[in-house]
XYZ file of C-alpha atoms in Angstrom:
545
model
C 75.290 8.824 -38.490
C 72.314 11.164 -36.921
C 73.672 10.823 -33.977
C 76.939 12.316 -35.012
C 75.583 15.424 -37.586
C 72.673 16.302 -34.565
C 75.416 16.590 -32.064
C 78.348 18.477 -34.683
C 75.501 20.679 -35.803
C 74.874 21.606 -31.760
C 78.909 21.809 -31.160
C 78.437 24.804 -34.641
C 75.587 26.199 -32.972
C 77.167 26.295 -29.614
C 80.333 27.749 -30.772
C 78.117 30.644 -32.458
C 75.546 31.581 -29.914
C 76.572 30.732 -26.857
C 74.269 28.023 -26.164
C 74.656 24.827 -24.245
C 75.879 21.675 -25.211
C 73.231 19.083 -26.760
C 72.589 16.717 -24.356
C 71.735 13.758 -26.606
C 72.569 10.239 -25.761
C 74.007 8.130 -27.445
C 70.758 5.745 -27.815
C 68.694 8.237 -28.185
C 67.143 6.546 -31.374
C 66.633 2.927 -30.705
C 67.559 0.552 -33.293
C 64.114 0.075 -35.100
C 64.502 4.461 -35.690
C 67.766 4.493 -36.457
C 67.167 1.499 -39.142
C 64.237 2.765 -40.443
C 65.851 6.325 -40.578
C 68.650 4.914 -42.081
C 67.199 3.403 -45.245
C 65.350 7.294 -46.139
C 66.226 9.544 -48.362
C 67.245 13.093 -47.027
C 63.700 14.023 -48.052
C 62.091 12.218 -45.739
C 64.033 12.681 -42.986
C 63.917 15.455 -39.928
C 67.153 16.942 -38.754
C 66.010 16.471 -35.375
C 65.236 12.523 -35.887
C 61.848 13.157 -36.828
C 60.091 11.793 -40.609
C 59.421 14.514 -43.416
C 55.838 13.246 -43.582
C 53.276 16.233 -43.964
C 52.636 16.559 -47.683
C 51.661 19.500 -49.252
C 47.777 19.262 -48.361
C 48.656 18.647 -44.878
C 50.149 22.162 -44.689
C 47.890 23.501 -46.356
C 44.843 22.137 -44.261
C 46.814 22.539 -40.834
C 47.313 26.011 -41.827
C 43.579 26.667 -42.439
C 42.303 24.571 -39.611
C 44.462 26.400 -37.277
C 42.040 29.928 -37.879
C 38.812 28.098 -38.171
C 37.532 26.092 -34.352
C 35.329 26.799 -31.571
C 35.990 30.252 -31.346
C 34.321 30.752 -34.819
C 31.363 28.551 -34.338
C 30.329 29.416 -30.978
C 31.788 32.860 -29.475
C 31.118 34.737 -32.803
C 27.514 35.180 -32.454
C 28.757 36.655 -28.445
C 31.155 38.985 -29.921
C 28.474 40.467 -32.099
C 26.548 41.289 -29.051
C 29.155 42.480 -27.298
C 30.338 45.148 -30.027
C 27.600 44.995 -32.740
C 27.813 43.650 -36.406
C 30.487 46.199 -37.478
C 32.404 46.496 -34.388
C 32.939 42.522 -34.405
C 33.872 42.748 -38.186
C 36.139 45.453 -37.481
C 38.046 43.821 -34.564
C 38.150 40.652 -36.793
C 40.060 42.517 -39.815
C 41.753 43.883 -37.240
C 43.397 40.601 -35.543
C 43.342 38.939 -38.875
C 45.570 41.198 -40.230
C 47.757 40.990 -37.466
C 47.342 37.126 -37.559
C 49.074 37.368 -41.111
C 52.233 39.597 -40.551
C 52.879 36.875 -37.621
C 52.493 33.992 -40.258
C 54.559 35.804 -42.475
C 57.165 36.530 -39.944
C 57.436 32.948 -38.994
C 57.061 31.946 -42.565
C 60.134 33.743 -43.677
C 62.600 31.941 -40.697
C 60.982 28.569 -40.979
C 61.680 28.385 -44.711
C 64.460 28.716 -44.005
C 65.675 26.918 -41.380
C 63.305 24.262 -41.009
C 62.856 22.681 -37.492
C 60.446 21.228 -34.709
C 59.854 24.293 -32.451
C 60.750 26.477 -34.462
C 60.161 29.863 -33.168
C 61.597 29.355 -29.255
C 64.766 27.532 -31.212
C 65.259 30.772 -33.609
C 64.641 32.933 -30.243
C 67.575 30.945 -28.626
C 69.754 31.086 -32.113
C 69.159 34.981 -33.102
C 68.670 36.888 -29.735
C 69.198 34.846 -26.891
C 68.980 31.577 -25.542
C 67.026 33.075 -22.175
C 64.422 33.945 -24.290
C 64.150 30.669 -26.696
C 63.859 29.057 -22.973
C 61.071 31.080 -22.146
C 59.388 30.995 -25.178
C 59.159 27.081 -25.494
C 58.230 26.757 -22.173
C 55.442 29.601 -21.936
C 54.266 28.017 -25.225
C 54.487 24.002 -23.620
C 52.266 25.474 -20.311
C 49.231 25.540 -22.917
C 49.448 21.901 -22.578
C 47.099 22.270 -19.947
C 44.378 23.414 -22.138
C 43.868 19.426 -23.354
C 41.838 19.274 -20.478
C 39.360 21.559 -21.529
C 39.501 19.975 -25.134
C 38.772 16.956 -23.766
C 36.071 18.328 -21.164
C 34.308 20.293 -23.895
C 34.062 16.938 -26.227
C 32.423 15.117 -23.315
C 30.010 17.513 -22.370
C 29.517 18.101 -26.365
C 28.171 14.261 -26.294
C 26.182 14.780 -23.323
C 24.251 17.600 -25.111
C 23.061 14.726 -27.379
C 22.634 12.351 -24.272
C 24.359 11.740 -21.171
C 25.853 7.785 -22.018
C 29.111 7.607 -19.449
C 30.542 9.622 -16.420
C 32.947 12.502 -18.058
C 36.199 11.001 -17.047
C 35.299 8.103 -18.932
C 34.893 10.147 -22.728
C 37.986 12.008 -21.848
C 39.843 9.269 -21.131
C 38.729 7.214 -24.366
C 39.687 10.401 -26.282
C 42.719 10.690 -24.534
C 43.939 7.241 -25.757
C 42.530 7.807 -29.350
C 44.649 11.305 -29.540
C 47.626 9.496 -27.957
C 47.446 6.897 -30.377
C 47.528 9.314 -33.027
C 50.514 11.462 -31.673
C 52.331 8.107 -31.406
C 52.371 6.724 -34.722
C 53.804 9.447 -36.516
C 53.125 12.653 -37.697
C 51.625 11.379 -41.585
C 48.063 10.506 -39.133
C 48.041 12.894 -37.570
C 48.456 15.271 -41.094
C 45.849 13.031 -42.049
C 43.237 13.636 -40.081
C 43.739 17.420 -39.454
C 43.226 17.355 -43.169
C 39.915 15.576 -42.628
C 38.719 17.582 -39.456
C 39.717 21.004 -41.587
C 38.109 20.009 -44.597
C 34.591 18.972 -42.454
C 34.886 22.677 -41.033
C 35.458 24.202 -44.332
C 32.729 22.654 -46.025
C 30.663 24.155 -42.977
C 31.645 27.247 -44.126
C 30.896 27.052 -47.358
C 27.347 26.163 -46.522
C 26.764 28.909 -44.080
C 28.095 31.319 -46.273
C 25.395 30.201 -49.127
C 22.449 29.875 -46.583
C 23.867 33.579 -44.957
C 23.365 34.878 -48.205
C 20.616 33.422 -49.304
C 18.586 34.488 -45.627
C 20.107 37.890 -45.990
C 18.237 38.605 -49.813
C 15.073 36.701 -48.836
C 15.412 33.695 -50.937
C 15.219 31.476 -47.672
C 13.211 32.306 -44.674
C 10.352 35.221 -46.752
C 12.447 38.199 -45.345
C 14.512 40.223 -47.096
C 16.970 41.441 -44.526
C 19.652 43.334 -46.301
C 21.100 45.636 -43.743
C 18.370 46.509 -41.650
C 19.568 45.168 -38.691
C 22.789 47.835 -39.259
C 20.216 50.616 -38.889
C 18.252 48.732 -36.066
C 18.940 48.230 -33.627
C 22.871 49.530 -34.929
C 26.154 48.517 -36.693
C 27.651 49.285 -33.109
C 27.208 47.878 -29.274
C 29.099 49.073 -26.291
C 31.466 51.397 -27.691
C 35.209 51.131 -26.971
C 34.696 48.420 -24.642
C 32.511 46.366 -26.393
C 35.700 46.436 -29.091
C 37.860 45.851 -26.998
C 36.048 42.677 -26.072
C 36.283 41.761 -28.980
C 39.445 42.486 -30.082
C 40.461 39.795 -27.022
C 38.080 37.362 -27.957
C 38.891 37.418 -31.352
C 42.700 36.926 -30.941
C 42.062 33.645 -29.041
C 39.998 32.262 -31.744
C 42.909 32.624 -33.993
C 45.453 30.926 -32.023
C 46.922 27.526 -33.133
C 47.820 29.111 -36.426
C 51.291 29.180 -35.857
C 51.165 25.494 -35.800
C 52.475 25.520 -39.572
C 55.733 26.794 -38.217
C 55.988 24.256 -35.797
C 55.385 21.594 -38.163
C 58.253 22.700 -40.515
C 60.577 20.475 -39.595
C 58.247 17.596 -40.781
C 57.529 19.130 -43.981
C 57.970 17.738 -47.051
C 59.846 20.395 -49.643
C 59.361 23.272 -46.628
C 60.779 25.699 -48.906
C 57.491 25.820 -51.568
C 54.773 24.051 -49.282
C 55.104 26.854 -45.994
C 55.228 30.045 -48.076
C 52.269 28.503 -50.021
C 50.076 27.787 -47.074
C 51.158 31.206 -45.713
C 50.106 33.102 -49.088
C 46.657 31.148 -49.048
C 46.015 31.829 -45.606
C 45.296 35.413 -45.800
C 42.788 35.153 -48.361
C 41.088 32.450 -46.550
C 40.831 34.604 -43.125
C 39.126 37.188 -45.440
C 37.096 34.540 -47.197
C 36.349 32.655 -44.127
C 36.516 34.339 -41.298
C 35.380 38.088 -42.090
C 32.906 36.912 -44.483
C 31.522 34.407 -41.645
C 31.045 37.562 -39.139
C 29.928 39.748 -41.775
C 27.441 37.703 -42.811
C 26.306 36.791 -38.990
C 25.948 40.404 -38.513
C 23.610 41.015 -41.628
C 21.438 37.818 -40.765
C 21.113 38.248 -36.579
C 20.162 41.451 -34.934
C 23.315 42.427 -32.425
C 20.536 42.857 -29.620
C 19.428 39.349 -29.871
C 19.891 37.564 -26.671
C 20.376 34.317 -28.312
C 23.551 35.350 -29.120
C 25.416 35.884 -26.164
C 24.899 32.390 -25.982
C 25.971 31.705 -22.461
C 26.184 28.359 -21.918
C 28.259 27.539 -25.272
C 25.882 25.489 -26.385
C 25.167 24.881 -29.905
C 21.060 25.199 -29.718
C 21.765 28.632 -29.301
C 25.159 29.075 -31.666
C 24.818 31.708 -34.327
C 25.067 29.476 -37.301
C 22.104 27.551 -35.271
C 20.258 30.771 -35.400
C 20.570 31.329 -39.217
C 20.146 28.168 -40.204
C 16.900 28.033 -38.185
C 16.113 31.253 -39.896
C 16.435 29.351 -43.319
C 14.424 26.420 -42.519
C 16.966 24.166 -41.215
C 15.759 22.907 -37.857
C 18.268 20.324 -37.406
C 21.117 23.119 -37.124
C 21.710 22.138 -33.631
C 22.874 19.036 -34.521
C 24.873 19.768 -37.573
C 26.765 22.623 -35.548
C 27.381 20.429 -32.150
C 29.068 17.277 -34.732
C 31.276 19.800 -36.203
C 32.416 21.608 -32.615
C 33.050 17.879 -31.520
C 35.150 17.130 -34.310
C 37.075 20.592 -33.997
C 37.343 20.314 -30.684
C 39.233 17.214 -31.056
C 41.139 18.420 -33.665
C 42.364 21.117 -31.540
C 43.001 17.875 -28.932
C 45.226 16.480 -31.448
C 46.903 19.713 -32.059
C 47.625 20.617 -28.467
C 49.739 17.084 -27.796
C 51.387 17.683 -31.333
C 52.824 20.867 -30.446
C 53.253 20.717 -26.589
C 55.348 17.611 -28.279
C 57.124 19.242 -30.542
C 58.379 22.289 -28.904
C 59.529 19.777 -25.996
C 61.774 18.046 -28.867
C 63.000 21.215 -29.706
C 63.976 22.563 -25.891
C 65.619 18.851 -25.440
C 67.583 19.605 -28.557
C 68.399 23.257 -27.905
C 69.748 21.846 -24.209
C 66.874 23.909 -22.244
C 65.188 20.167 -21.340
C 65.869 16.540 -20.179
C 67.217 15.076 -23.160
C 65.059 11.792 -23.028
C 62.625 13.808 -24.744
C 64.457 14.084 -27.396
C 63.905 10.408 -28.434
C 62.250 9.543 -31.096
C 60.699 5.959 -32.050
C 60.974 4.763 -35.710
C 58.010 6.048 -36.413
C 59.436 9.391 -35.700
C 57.671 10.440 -32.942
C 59.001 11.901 -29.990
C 57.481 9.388 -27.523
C 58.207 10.719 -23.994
C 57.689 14.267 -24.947
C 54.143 13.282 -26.654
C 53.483 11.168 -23.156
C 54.392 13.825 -21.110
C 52.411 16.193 -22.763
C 49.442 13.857 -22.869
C 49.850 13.370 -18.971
C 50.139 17.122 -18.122
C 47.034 17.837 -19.678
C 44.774 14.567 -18.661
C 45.901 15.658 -14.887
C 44.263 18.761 -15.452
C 41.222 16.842 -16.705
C 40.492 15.425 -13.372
C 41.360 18.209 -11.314
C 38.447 19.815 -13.200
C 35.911 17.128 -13.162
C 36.532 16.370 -9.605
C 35.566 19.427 -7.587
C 38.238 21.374 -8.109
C 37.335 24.577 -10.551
C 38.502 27.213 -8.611
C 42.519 25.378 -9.327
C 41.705 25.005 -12.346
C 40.688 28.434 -13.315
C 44.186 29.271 -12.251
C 45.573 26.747 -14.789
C 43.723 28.392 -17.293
C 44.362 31.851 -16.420
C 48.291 30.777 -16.384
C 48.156 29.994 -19.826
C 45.472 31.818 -21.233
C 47.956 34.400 -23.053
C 50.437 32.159 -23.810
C 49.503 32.353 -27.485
C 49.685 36.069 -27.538
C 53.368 36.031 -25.878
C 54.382 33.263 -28.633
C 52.688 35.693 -31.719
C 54.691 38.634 -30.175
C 58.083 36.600 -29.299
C 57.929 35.760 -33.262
C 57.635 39.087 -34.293
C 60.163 40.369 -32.000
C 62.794 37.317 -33.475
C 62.226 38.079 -36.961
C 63.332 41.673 -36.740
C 66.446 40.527 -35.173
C 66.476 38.070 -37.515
C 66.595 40.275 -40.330
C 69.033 42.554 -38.440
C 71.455 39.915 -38.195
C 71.031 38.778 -41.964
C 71.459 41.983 -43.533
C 74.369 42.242 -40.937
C 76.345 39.871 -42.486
C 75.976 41.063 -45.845
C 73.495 38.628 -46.986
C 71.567 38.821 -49.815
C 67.385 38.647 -48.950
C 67.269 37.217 -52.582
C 68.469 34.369 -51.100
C 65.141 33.612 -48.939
C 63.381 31.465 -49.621
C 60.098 33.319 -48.717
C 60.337 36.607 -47.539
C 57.762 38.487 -44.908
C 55.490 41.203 -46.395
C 55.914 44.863 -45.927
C 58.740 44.408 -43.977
C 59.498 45.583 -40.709
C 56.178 47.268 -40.583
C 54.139 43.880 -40.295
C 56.497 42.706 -37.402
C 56.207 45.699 -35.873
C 51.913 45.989 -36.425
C 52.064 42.516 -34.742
C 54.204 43.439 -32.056
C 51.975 46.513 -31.036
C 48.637 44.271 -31.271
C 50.037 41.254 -29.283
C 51.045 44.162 -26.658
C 47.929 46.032 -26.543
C 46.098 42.007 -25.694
C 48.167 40.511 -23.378
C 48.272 44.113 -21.123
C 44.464 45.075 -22.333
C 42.898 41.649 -21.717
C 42.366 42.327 -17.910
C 40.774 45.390 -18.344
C 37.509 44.357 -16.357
C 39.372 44.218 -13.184
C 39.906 48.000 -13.213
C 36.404 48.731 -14.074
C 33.835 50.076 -12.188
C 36.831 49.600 -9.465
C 39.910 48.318 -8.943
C 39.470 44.464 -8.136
C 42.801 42.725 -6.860
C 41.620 38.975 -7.535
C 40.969 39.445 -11.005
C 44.180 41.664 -11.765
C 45.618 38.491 -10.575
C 43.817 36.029 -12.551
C 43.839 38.190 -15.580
C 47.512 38.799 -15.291
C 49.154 35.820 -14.248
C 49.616 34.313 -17.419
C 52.666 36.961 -17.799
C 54.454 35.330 -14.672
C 55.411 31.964 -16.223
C 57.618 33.619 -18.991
C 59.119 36.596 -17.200
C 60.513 33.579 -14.084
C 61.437 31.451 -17.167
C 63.443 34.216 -18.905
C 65.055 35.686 -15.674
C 65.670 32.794 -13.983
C 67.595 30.728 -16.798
C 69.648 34.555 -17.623
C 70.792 34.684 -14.011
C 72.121 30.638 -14.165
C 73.160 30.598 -17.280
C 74.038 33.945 -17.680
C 73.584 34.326 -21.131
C 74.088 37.087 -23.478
C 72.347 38.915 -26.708
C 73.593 36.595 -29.770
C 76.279 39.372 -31.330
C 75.031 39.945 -35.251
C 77.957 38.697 -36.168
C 78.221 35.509 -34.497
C 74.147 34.124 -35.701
C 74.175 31.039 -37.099
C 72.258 31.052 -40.574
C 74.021 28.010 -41.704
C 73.195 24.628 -39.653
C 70.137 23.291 -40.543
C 69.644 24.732 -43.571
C 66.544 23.587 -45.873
C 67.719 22.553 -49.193
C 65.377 22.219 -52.596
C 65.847 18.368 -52.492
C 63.985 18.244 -49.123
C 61.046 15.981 -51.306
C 58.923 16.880 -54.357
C 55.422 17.238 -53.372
C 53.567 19.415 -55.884
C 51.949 18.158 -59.073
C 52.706 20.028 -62.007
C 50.452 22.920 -62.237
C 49.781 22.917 -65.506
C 48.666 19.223 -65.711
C 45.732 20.049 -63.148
C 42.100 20.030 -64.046
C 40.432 23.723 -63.487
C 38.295 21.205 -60.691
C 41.583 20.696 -59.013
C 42.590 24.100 -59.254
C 39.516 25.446 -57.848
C 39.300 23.116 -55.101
C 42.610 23.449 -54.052
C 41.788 27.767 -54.179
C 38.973 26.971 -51.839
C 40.684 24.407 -49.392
């Protein structure tokens, strides 16, 4: 019975957009899945053989935990040195505005059509099935970045004290994460929930000591904003914002993970527009009033801050908590980077995973990874992803940095082309709605400020990915780093080009867009309690988290 509504919803969508036939077999679930699947309700199951199991916390957490990692704990107190206390704040409102209007744009086709790799599917279903190609596979080529997860967790325990060799941590968290991926996608909404929640209690705690170190009540200063006056609210000028502006955009990405995860949603259509809503006031409560308060606390001059080495002796919430009294900050701050960095592990497998399920289905991969086991997990596309990225491990560890630089410089914008690939979908996406004569009542969640967010985030993601290799031009012109800095466009451009000139594949006609297969319904599962029957505590918390 999946087998057979999978491959006549691919026969619709190939009759609509052009795009080739599903390659599915015929076993693709083996008979544990297809038993399992079998005895669900439609609430609980994927349409792409995957399980409905991320409640409405899960979202909520993976959506949070997406904006809040490394890049917050460790490279904030650098980007205040780089640009000063207000040019890092402003670069930070900047990006995390633009960070919304992508959520929202996703948000509002996700909703709607809820599906594992999501946005390189709607790119191959409303525009054109070149670009969903290169889309999912730009996106997958960030598999590689596992390896520096994993790296960056070993070294984190050696900070503590050297135990094993580094190949031997990343391989034991290598078979922890691909234990996780394995089982099914409820553990792995499980822990993120965990790991986020750890990270936003952090938060919460800076954000009282910041404040309390800022009026004097900890550390017999009162700082207020003298540090604004001297040594100055800016460093650097343009460039140091610009620096910034770069630097902040990667610690956002991962974010758009609560698109991917759609698909395995419970009730999509109430729990994604609700972690979407949230999210914006949590950027501004977490994120800009993190850097704000780093900026009050920490003279931009300080070269503690540039912090060098990544190490968390020398992190900016170190620094402040030292400030307050707290000598064991070190320690706090290098636990929670371990944990986030293997949350962002975990996260990396899940959604290499994913969008591999969703290229399989679309036709634009081998369709073994399309299978799923019963637990619903897409077990060759997980393994594959898992491999990719442990490969890269060792070519790291094992005197070979220079190659790997190039792996990283490959896919070091790959976010930024995914943020600007969903903007640029969802205005065609609305084109082709209103086309039709459809009624945006009808939407489940609809995008704010509409099309001037898509097109804000469109501008942004432009101004990165072609501003991000500005150092090569400056004093002069050097050719290796243009290279390095640049090379990250190549993948998707030879993905795009390449599949349009075999294929030879045309712009999806308004007209002839599919808005129909797929389609989430309101009996997709209940997952909310009733509002009204909450305690304020519950209400409160779930504000906050």
């Amino acid at each position: 019975m999946i087998e057979k509504s999978i491959a006549g919803a691919d026969e619709d969508r190939k009759t609509a957009t052009g795009l080739p036939e599903l390659m599915v077999d015929e076993k693709i679930f083996d008979e544990e899945s297809a038993e399992s699947s079998s005895s669900m309700g439609a609430g609980d199951r994927g349409v792409q053989g995957t399980k409905r199991g991320l409640s409405a916390r899960h979202i909520q957490m993976i959506a949070l935990g997406g904006c809040i990692g490394t890049g917050l704990f460790l490279t904030s107190g650098q980007n205040i040195y780089s640009a000063g206390p207000a040019g890092a704040l402003i670069a930070y409102c900047v990006v995390g505005c633009m960070v919304y209007c992508v959520m929202t744009c996703l948000g509002e086709m996700s909703t709607l059509i809820p599906v594992s790799g999501s946005f390189n599917h709607f790119a191959s279903r409303f525009v054109d099935p070149a670009l969903g190609f290169a889309l999912g596979w730009n996106y997958w080529f960030s598999a590689v970045t596992l390896a520096t997860e994993l790296s960056a967790a070993a070294t984190i325990i050696d900070w503590w004290k050297p135990v094993m060799p580094s190949a031997a941590w990343c391989s034991i968290f290598l078979v922890l994460l691909l234990s996780i991926n394995l089982v099914g996608v409820r553990l792995y909404g499980e822990l993120e929930y965990w790991f986020a929640l750890i990270k936003i209690l952090t938060v919460i705690v800076f954000i009282i000591i910041g404040i309390l170190v800022s009026s004097g009540a900890l550390g017999g200063e009162v700082i207020g904003f003298k540090y604004w006056s001297d040594p100055g609210a800016f460093n650097n000028g343009g460039v140091g914002f610009l620096s910034v502006l770069l630097t902040a955009g990667f610690s956002f990405q991962g974010t758009e993970i609560v698109g991917i995860s759609a698909g395995e949603a419970k009730n999509p259509i109430r729990t994604i527009p609700r972690a979407i809503r949230n999210t914006f006031w949590r950027i501004i409560f977490f994120y800009i009033s993190t850097v704000f308060l780093l900026g009050v606390c920490l003279p931009g001059n300080d070269p503690k801050l540039a912090n060098t080495d990544d190490s968390a002796g020398t992190a900016s919430f170190t620094l402040v908590f030292e400030k307050a009294g707290i000598h064991v900050g070190a320690h706090i701050i290098n636990a929670i980077v371990l944990t986030s960095v293997l949350s962002a592990g975990n996260s990396a497998i899940y959604t290499c995973s994913r969008t591999l399920l969703g290229l399989s289905h679309d036709g634009n991969a081998p369709a073994i990874l399309a299978r799923t086991n019963r637990y619903g997990a897409p077990y060759y596309a997980v393994l594959l992803s898992s491999v990719v990225g442990f490969g890269c491990v060792f070519v790291s560890i094992y005197s070979a940095s220079a190659a790997f630089n190039w792996f990283l410089s490959i896919t070091s914008i790959t976010g930024f082309i995914s943020w600007w690939g969903i903007a640029v979908v969802h205005i065609r996406f609305r084109r082709a709605y209103r086309h039709q004569g459809r009624d945006l009542k009808d939407l489940p969640y609809k995008a704010f400020f509409f099309p001037f967010c898509s097109i804000y985030a469109i501008l942004i993601c432009t101004f990165i990915i072609f501003g991000q290799g500005y150092e090569a031009f400056t004093p002069t012109f050097d050719a290796t780093l243009f290279v390095t800095d640049y090379i990250g466009l190549v993948p998707a451009i030879v993905c795009y080009v390449t599949y349009k000139l075999v294929r030879r594949t045309r712009t999806v006609p308004l007209d002839e867009v599919d808005f129909e297969t797929g389609l989430a319904s309101h009996d997709d599962g209940q997952d909310f309690e009733d509002e009204e029957n909450r305690s304020w505590v519950k209400r409160v918390f779930s504000w906050i988290v």
